[in-house]
Tab-separated table of C-alpha atoms and ligand atoms in Angstrom:
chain	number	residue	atom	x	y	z
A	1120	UNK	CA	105.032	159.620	94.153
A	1121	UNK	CA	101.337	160.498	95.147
A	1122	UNK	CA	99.699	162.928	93.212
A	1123	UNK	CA	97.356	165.644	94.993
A	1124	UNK	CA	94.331	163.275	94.134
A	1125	UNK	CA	95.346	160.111	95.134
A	1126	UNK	CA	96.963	161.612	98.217
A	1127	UNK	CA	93.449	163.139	99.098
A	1128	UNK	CA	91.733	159.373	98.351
A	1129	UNK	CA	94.150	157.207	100.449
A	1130	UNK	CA	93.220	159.917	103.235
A	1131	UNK	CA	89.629	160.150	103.270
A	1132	UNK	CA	89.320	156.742	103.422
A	1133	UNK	CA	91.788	156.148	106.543
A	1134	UNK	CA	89.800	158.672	108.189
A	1135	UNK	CA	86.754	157.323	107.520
A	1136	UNK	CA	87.584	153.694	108.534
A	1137	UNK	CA	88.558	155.472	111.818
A	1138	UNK	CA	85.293	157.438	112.336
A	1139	UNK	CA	86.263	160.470	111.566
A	1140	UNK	CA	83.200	162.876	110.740
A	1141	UNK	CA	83.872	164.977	107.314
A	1142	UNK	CA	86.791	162.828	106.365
A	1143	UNK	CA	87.035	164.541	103.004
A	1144	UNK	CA	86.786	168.221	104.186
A	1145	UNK	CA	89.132	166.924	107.135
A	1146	UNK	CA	91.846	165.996	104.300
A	1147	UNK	CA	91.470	168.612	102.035
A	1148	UNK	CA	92.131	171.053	104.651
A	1149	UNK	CA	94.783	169.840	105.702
A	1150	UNK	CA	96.497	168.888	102.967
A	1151	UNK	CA	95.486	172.903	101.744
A	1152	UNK	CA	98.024	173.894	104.815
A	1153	UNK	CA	100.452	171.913	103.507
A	1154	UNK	CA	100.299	173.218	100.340
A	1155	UNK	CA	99.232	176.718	101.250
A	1156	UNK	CA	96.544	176.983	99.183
A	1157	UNK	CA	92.914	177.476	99.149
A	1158	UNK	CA	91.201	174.007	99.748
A	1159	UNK	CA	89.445	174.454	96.597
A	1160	UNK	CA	92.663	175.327	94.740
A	1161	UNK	CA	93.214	171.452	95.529
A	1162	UNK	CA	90.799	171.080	92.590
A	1163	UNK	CA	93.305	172.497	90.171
A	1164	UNK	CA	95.930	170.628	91.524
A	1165	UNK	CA	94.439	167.166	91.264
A	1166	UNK	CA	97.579	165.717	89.065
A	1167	UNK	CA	100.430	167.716	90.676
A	1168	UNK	CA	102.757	165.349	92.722
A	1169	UNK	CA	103.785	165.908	96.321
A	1170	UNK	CA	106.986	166.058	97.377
A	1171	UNK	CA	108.538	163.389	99.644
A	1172	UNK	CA	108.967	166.589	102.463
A	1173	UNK	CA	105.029	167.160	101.767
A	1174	UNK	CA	103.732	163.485	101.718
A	1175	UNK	CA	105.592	162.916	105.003
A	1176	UNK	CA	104.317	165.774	106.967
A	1177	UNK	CA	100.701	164.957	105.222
A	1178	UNK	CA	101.080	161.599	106.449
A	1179	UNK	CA	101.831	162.685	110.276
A	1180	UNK	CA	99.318	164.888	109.844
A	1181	UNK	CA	96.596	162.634	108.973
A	1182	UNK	CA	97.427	160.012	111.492
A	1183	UNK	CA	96.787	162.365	114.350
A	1184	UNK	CA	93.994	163.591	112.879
A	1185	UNK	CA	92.541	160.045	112.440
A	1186	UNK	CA	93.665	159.773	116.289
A	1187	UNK	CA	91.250	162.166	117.063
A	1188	UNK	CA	93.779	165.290	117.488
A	1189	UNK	CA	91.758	168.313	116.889
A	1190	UNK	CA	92.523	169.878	113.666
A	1191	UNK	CA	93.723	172.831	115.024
A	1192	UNK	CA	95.946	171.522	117.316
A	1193	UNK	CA	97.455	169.996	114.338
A	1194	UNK	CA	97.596	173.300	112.479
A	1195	UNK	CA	98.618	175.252	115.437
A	1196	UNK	CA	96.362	177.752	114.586
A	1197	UNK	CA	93.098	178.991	114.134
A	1198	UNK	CA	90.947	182.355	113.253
A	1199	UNK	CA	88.387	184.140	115.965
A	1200	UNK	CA	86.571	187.267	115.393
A	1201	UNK	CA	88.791	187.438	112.513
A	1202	UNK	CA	92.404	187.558	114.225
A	1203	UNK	CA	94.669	184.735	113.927
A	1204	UNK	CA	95.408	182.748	117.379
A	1205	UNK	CA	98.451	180.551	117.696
A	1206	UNK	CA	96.814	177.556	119.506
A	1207	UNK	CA	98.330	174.173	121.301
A	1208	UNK	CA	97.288	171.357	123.972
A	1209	UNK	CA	97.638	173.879	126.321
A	1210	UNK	CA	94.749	176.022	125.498
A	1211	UNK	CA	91.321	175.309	125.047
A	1212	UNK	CA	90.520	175.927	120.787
A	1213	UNK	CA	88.928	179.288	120.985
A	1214	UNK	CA	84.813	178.161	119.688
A	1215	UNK	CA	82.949	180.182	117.082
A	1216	UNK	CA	80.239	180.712	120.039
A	1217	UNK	CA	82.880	182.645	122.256
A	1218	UNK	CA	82.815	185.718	119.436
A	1219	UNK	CA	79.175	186.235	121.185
A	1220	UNK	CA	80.459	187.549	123.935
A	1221	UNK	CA	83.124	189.129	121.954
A	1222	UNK	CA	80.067	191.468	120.296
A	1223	UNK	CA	78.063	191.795	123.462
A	1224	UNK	CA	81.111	193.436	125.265
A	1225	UNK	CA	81.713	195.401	121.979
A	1226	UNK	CA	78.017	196.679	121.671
A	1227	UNK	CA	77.571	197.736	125.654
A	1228	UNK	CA	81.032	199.900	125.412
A	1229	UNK	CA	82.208	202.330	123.473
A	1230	UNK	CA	85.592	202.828	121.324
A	1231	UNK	CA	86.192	206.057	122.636
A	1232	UNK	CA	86.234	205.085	126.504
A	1233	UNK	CA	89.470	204.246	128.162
A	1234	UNK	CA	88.023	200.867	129.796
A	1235	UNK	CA	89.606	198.832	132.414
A	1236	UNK	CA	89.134	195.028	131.558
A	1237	UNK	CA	89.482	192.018	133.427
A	1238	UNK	CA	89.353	188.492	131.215
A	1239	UNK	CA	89.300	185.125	133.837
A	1240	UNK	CA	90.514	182.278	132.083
A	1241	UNK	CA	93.158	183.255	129.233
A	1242	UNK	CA	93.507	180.555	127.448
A	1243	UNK	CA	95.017	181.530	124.149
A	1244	UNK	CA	94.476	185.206	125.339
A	1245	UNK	CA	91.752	185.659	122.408
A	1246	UNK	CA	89.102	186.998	124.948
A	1247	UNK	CA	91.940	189.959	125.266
A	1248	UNK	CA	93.185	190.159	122.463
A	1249	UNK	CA	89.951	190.363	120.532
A	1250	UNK	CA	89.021	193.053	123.057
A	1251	UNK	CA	92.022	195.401	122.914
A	1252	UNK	CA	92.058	195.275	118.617
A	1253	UNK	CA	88.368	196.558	118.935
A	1254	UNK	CA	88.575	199.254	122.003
A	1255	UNK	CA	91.882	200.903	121.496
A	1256	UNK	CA	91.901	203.001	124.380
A	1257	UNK	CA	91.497	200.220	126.589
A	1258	UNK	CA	93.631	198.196	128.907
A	1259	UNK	CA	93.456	194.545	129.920
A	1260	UNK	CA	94.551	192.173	132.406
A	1261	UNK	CA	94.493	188.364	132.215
A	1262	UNK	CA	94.674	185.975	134.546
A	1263	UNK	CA	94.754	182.150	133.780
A	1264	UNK	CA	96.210	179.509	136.444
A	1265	UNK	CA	98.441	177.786	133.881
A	1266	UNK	CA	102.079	178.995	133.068
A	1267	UNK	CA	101.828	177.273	129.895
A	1268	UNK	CA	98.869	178.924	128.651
A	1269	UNK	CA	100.199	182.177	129.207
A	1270	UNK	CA	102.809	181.215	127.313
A	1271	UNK	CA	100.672	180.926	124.196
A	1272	UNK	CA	98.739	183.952	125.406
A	1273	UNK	CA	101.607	185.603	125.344
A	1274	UNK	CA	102.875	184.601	121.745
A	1275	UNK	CA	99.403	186.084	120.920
A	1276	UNK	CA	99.606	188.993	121.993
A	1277	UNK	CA	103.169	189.363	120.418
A	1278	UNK	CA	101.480	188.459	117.065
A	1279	UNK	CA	98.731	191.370	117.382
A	1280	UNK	CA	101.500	193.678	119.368
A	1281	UNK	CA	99.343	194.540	122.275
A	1282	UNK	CA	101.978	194.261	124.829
A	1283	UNK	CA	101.499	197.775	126.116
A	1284	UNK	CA	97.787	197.293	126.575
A	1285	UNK	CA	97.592	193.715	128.057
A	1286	UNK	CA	98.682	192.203	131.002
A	1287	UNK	CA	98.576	188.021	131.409
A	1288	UNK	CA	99.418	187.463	135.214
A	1289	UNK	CA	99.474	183.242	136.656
A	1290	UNK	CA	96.326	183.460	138.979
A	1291	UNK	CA	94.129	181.040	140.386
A	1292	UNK	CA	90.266	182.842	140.477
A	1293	UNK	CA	89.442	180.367	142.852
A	1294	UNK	CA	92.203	181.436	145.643
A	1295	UNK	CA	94.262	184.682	144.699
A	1296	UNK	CA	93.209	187.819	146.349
A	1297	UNK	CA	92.941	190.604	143.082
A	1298	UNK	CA	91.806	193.417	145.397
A	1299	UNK	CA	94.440	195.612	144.445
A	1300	UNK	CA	91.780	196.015	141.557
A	1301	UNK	CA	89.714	196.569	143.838
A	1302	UNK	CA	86.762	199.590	142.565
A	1303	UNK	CA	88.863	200.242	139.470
A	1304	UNK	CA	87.476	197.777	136.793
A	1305	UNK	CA	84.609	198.571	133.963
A	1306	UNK	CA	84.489	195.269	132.757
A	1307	UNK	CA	85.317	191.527	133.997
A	1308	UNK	CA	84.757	188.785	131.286
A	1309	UNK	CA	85.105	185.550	131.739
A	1310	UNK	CA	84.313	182.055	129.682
A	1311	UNK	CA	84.868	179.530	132.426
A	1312	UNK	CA	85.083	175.824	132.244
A	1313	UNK	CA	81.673	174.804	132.739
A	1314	UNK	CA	80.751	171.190	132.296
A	1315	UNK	CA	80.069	169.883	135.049
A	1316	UNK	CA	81.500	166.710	135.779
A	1317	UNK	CA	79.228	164.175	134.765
A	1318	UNK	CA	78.521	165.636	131.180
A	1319	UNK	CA	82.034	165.450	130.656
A	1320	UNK	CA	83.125	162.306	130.251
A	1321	UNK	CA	79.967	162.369	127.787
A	1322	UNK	CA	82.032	165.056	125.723
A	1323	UNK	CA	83.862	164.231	121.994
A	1324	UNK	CA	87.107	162.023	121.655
A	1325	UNK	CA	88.455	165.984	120.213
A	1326	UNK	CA	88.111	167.720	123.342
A	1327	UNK	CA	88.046	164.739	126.121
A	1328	UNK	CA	91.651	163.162	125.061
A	1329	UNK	CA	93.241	166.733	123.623
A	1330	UNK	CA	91.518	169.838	124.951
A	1331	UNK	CA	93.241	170.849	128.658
A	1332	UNK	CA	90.830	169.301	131.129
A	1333	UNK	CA	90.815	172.096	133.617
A	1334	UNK	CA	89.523	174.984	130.911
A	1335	UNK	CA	86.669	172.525	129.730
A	1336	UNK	CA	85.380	171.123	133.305
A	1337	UNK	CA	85.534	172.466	136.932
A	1338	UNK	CA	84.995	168.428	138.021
A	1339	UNK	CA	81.510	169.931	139.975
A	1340	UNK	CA	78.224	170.942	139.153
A	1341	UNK	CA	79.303	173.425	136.088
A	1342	UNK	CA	78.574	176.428	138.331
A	1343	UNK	CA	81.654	176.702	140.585
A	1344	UNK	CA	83.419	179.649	138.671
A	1345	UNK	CA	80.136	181.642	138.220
A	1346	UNK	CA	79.741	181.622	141.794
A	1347	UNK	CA	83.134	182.762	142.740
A	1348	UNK	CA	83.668	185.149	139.889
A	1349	UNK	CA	80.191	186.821	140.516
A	1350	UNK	CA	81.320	187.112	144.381
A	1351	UNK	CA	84.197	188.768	143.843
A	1352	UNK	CA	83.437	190.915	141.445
A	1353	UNK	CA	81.018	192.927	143.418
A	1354	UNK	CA	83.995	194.793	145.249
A	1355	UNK	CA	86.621	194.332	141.986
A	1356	UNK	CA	83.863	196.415	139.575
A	1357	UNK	CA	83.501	200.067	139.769
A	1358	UNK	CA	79.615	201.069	140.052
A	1359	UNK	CA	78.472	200.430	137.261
A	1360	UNK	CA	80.686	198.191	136.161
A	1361	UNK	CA	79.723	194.909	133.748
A	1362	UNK	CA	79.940	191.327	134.200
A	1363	UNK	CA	79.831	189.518	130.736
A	1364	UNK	CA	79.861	185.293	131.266
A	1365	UNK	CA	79.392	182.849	128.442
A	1366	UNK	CA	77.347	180.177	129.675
A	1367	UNK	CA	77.266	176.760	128.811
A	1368	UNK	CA	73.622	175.174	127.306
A	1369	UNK	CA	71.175	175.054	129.870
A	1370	UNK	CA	73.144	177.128	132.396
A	1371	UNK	CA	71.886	180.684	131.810
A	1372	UNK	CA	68.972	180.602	134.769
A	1373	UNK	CA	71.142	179.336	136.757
A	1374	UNK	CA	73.968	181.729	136.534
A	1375	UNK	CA	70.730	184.487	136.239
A	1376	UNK	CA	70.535	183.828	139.391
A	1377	UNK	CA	73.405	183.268	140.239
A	1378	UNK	CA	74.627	186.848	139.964
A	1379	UNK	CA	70.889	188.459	141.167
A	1380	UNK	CA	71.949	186.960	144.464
A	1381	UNK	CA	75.271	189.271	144.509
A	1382	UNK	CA	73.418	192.298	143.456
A	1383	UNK	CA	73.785	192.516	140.006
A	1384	UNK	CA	71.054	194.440	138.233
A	1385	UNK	CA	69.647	194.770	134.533
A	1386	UNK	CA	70.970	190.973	134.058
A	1387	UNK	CA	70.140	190.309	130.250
A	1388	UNK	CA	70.551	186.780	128.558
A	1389	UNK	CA	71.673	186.446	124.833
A	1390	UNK	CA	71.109	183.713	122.619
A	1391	UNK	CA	74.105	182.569	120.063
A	1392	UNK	CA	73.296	181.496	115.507
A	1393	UNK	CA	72.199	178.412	117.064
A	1394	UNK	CA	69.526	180.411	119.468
A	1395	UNK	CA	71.329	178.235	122.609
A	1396	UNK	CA	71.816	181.003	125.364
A	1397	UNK	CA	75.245	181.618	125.410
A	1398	UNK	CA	75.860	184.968	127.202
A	1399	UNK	CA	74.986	185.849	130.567
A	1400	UNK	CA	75.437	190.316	131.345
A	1401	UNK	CA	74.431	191.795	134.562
A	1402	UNK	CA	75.465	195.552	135.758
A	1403	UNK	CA	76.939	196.280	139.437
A	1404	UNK	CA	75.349	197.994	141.810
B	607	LIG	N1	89.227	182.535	127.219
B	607	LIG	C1	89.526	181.358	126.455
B	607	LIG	C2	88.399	181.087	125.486
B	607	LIG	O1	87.357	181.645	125.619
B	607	LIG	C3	89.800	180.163	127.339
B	607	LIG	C4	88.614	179.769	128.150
B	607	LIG	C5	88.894	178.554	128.990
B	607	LIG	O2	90.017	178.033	129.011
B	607	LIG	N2	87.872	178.077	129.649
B	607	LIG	O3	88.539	180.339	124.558
């Protein structure tokens, strides 16, 4: 029997010989979920044996991760703007830089307004969900074009028990007609795949062989959903109304301009911690 020590050894270096970046922080957390611990309670634990049950699922565990499985995947789970997401190969991992727009939403609205929302690109539904905890007189719809995203949106949104305040409907942004929405929304958000297609095959082994191809890339120049999300917004958004994009690096001109040439006014870039302009905001006419 492996102790918690020798367990953690044996890992980091199997990880390492396959390239893994922080092999040791990459074992120790998850070995942690295993245990359900703190990973620095591992430190405590250094002579405690694992169980067979424990060594086997560690063992599975490690191997994907040393086949370059996302840790979260692997989890199932991870934490945005402090809410816990259930998260699988379906969804694209909800990224630390996404709680940007999260805040810019939160600081141009107020808690007290009952605020029509419409999130383009679900996903794990943490756009939504993140949304609807923080304005809790507001009401949401999300639209994604995969069934089995919704899926885990929905599971989400179980989790937080929003289901009287969002809506996930199966939608493609690029064809469906939403105009039944038509001059009734505050807010549309939306963090669409944008790497264009020659900068993704550049990506990570993490999100190239794992991540769902069709939220990372729209196989064109990057810009495909701005354009058609900033179209058709102009008649979905009340007066007034906000558009809130997150952008990838190097796209916020573009998308600047993007939405000036549909008529939005006061457009306003933000930058995200790593001062890489994330979020693109613009107000209808
Ligand atoms: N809205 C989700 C997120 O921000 C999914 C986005 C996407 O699939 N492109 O993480």
């Amino acid at each position: 029997m492996l102790t918690v020590l020798e367990s953690l050894k044996l890992s980091t270096t199997f990880l390492e010989n396959k390239g893994i970046e922080s092999a040791r922080m990459n074992a120790e957390l998850l070995l942690s979920h295993i245990l359900e611990c703190k990973r620095l309670d591992l430190y405590l634990r250094f002579d405690q044996p694992l169980k067979p049950n424990e060594t086997n699922i560690y063992r599975e565990y490690i191997s994907r991760r040393g086949n370059f499985e996302p840790f979260q995947y692997i989890v199932g789970e991870v934490e945005f703007y402090g809410l816990k997401f259930f998260v699988d190969k379906n969804v694209l991992i909800p990224r630390q830089e996404t709680e940007i727009l999260i805040e810019t939403i939160l600081e141009n609205t107020s808690k007290t307004n009952e605020l029509k929302i419409l999130d383009i690109g679900s996903g794990s539904g943490n756009i939504p969900i993140s949304l609807a905890v923080n304005l809790p007189l507001s009401k949401v719809i999300s639209i994604d074009i995969s069934a089995e995203a919704i899926s885990v949106a929905e599971k989400n949104r179980e989790l937080h028990d929003l289901k009287s305040r969002i809506g996930f409907i199966k939608a493609d942004i690029l064809i469906n007609n939403l105009e039944k929405y038509n001059n009734t929304l505050d807010i549309i958000v939306s963090n669409p795949p944008y790497v264009n297609k020659d900068e993704f095959s550049t990506l990570q082994k993490e999100i190239l062989n794992f991540e769902p191809e069709i939220a990372v890339t729209d196989f064109s120049d990057g810009l495909t959903f701005y354009k058609v999300i900033s179209e058709k917004s102009k008649s979905l958004l009340k007066e007034n109304g906000m558009l809130f994009f997150e952008v990838g690096q190097g796209q916020a001109e573009d998308v600047q301009s993007i939405m000036m040439k549909n008529g939005f006014k006061n457009i306003e870039i933000i930058k995200d911690l790593d001062r890489i302009e994330r979020v693109v905001v613009g107000t209808n006419k």
